[in-house]
Each structure stands twice: as structure tokens, then as C-alpha cells.
Short mmCIF file of C-alpha atoms in Angstrom, two decimals:
data_model
loop_
_atom_site.label_atom_id
_atom_site.label_comp_id
_atom_site.label_asym_id
_atom_site.label_seq_id
_atom_site.Cartn_x
_atom_site.Cartn_y
_atom_site.Cartn_z
CA GLN A 1 -18.14 18.08 1.91
CA ALA A 2 -14.63 16.64 2.11
CA ALA A 3 -14.20 12.87 2.14
CA THR A 4 -13.12 11.28 5.40
CA PRO A 5 -9.51 10.13 5.07
CA THR A 6 -9.04 6.38 5.15
CA PRO A 7 -6.83 5.20 8.02
CA ARG A 8 -3.46 3.88 6.91
CA PRO A 9 -3.53 0.05 6.90
CA ARG A 10 -1.33 -1.79 9.39
CA SER A 11 -1.48 -5.18 7.65
CA LEU A 12 -2.65 -6.82 4.42
CA ASP A 13 -5.97 -7.57 6.16
CA GLU A 14 -6.62 -3.82 6.52
CA VAL A 15 -5.83 -2.82 2.92
CA ASP A 16 -8.88 -1.51 1.05
CA TRP A 17 -8.17 -3.34 -2.21
CA CYS A 18 -11.32 -1.88 -3.82
CA ASN A 19 -9.82 1.60 -3.44
CA HIS A 20 -6.15 0.86 -3.95
CA ASP A 21 -3.59 2.27 -6.37
CA PHE A 22 -1.80 -0.73 -7.86
CA GLY A 23 0.76 1.57 -9.48
CA GLY A 24 0.17 0.83 -13.15
CA VAL A 25 -1.57 2.74 -15.89
CA ASN A 26 -5.31 2.71 -15.15
CA GLN A 27 -4.82 0.75 -11.92
CA ASP A 28 -5.87 3.35 -9.36
CA LEU A 29 -9.09 1.61 -8.40
CA ARG A 30 -12.13 3.31 -6.92
CA ARG A 31 -14.97 1.05 -5.80
CA GLY A 32 -13.16 -1.85 -7.46
CA ARG A 33 -12.88 -0.22 -10.88
CA ALA A 34 -10.72 2.14 -12.94
CA GLU A 35 -11.52 3.53 -16.37
CA LEU A 36 -9.39 5.40 -18.88
CA HIS A 37 -10.61 6.98 -22.13
CA GLU A 38 -7.44 7.61 -24.05
CA TYR A 39 -7.88 10.56 -26.42
CA GLY A 40 -11.50 10.91 -25.22
CA GLU A 41 -10.94 14.61 -24.60
CA LEU A 42 -10.64 15.08 -28.38
CA GLY A 43 -14.35 14.27 -28.72
CA GLY A 44 -14.05 11.54 -31.33
CA LEU A 45 -13.41 7.84 -31.31
CA HIS A 46 -11.04 6.82 -28.55
CA ASP A 47 -9.53 3.80 -26.82
CA THR A 48 -11.16 2.65 -23.58
CA TYR A 49 -9.43 0.66 -20.84
CA ILE A 50 -11.34 -0.71 -17.84
CA THR A 51 -9.65 -2.45 -14.91
CA ARG A 52 -11.79 -4.40 -12.41
CA LEU A 53 -11.02 -6.08 -9.12
CA ARG A 54 -12.25 -9.68 -9.44
CA ALA A 55 -11.04 -11.34 -6.23
CA VAL A 56 -8.82 -11.05 -3.16
CA VAL A 57 -7.53 -14.33 -1.72
CA ARG A 58 -5.44 -14.73 1.42
CA GLY A 59 -3.07 -17.59 2.12
CA ASP A 60 0.30 -18.40 3.63
CA LEU A 61 2.55 -18.66 0.59
CA ASP A 62 5.90 -19.01 2.34
CA GLY A 63 4.99 -20.88 5.55
CA ASP A 64 5.78 -18.01 7.93
CA ARG A 65 2.24 -18.04 9.40
CA ARG A 66 1.61 -14.54 8.06
CA PRO A 67 -0.77 -14.08 5.15
CA GLU A 68 0.13 -13.13 1.64
CA VAL A 69 -2.60 -11.88 -0.70
CA ALA A 70 -3.43 -12.72 -4.31
CA VAL A 71 -5.41 -10.00 -6.07
CA VAL A 72 -7.14 -10.84 -9.36
CA LEU A 73 -7.47 -7.91 -11.78
CA SER A 74 -9.10 -8.02 -15.20
CA GLN A 75 -8.39 -5.50 -17.94
CA GLU A 76 -10.86 -4.88 -20.75
CA THR A 77 -9.65 -2.94 -23.79
CA TRP A 78 -11.71 -1.46 -26.61
CA LEU A 79 -9.75 0.24 -29.36
CA ALA A 80 -11.05 2.96 -31.64
CA SER A 81 -9.84 0.82 -34.55
CA GLY A 82 -12.45 -1.80 -33.59
CA GLY A 83 -10.37 -4.35 -31.70
CA SER A 84 -11.06 -5.52 -28.17
CA ASN A 85 -9.36 -7.71 -25.62
CA THR A 86 -9.81 -8.98 -22.07
CA SER A 87 -6.89 -10.12 -19.95
CA THR A 88 -6.53 -11.17 -16.33
CA ASP A 89 -3.58 -11.09 -13.94
CA VAL A 90 -2.97 -12.50 -10.47
CA LEU A 91 -0.90 -10.07 -8.39
CA VAL A 92 0.73 -11.51 -5.26
CA PHE A 93 1.52 -9.24 -2.29
CA THR A 94 3.28 -9.55 1.04
CA TRP A 95 3.47 -6.97 3.86
CA ARG A 96 6.84 -5.24 4.07
CA ARG A 97 7.98 -1.95 5.61
CA GLY A 98 4.45 -0.92 6.54
CA LYS A 99 2.81 -1.40 3.15
CA PRO A 100 1.79 -4.00 0.55
CA ASN A 101 4.79 -5.18 -1.44
CA LEU A 102 4.23 -6.76 -4.86
CA LEU A 103 6.03 -10.10 -5.10
CA GLY A 104 5.01 -10.63 -8.71
CA THR A 105 2.32 -10.64 -11.37
CA ILE A 106 1.16 -13.83 -13.08
CA PRO A 107 -0.83 -13.70 -16.33
CA ALA A 108 -3.97 -15.84 -16.17
CA GLY A 109 -6.81 -16.89 -18.42
CA THR A 110 -10.18 -15.19 -18.21
CA PRO A 111 -12.06 -15.77 -16.00
CA VAL A 112 -10.12 -16.85 -12.91
CA GLU A 113 -12.26 -19.30 -10.95
CA ALA A 114 -10.10 -20.36 -8.00
CA VAL A 115 -6.83 -19.20 -6.42
CA SER A 116 -4.78 -20.66 -3.58
CA LEU A 117 -1.50 -19.68 -1.91
CA ARG A 118 0.29 -22.41 0.05
CA ARG A 119 3.54 -24.35 0.39
CA GLY A 120 5.45 -21.91 -1.80
CA LEU A 121 2.98 -22.25 -4.69
CA VAL A 122 0.35 -20.06 -6.30
CA GLU A 123 -2.30 -22.21 -7.97
CA PHE A 124 -5.28 -21.01 -9.96
CA THR A 125 -7.92 -22.30 -12.34
CA SER A 126 -8.66 -19.99 -15.25
CA GLY A 127 -9.85 -19.56 -18.80
CA PRO A 128 -12.75 -21.08 -20.70
CA ASP A 129 -11.02 -24.48 -20.62
CA HIS A 130 -10.53 -24.40 -16.79
CA THR A 131 -6.76 -24.72 -17.01
CA VAL A 132 -5.00 -25.28 -13.68
CA SER A 133 -1.72 -23.35 -13.46
CA VAL A 134 0.81 -23.76 -10.65
CA HIS A 135 3.62 -21.24 -10.11
CA ARG A 136 6.44 -20.99 -7.59
CA ARG A 137 8.33 -17.88 -6.64
CA GLY A 138 11.71 -17.59 -8.30
CA LYS A 139 14.44 -14.97 -8.05
CA ARG A 140 12.74 -12.77 -10.67
CA GLY A 141 9.06 -13.34 -10.03
CA PHE A 142 6.89 -16.38 -10.45
CA VAL A 143 7.84 -19.40 -12.55
CA LEU A 144 5.39 -21.85 -14.10
CA VAL A 145 5.74 -25.30 -12.50
CA ARG A 146 2.92 -27.05 -14.34
CA ARG A 147 -0.21 -26.36 -16.35
CA THR A 148 -2.97 -28.91 -16.88
CA THR A 149 -6.21 -28.73 -18.79
CA PRO A 150 -9.00 -31.14 -17.85
#
């Protein structure tokens, strides 16, 4: 039986972030997750990459009374050579020309505990040391304004 097509979203509030293609390698999420087994088809040891949706936070970043959205994605990597890594990014979107438009990606610590968008700033608490990072939007993405560790 064919899947029922999802209606095209008309705003950020209608985007199905759990089933969204974020446009990067292994970022076409289904049910909040994407998995890639690089060289897995060869039957031996292979690299594994897992991307997970961790949070979606709405806020008015630029004061225009329309929401922007911060999406938190984590990436887990296991290499055939034995190494592993986990990283987390905060992706910030606005609505433009009938679709989500990426304003920028901000690297974060793992895990991300809190995110807010307001007064031109993206603020989040992340990492095992609960570091608070504050970024503002610059001409080429987001710029770190301050970082504090309790």
C-alpha cells in the first residue's frame, strides 16, 4: 500500500521536522533518525553514522513577530578503525519563499539542554560542563558573543 503524501507545509509550524531532509549527508530523517553504513554493502567492517533529532525550539529571533526555529541534531560516528565520536549542532531556520530557509548552523556541546531564540541572539546550554553559549547572526552565519561555564 502506497504511503499517503504529506501535505506541503505553509509555515515553520507545519514542517514535520522528524521526517525532514536537512540537505546534508545522512540528514534525510525518518521518524527523527537517519543511519548510514558506509561500505556496509561490502559485508565487512564499515563506518556507521547516525543522525538524531534532539529538539525543535521556536522563538522570535529577529523581532518581526514571526517564529524562527532552532533544530538540534546529534551525529554519532563509529569508524571501522575503532574510533567513535558524538557531535551536536543547532540549526536555525526562518520561513522564506514557501519553505524553511537555513540561516546558519552552530556547533554545540553534547548534550544540548536548553535553547532560546530572542532579541537577535541564539543562546543554548550544552556539554557535560553546562556551558552557556550566546551567538548573534552575522553576515556569514552566527558569531559567538560570549561563552560561560558555571
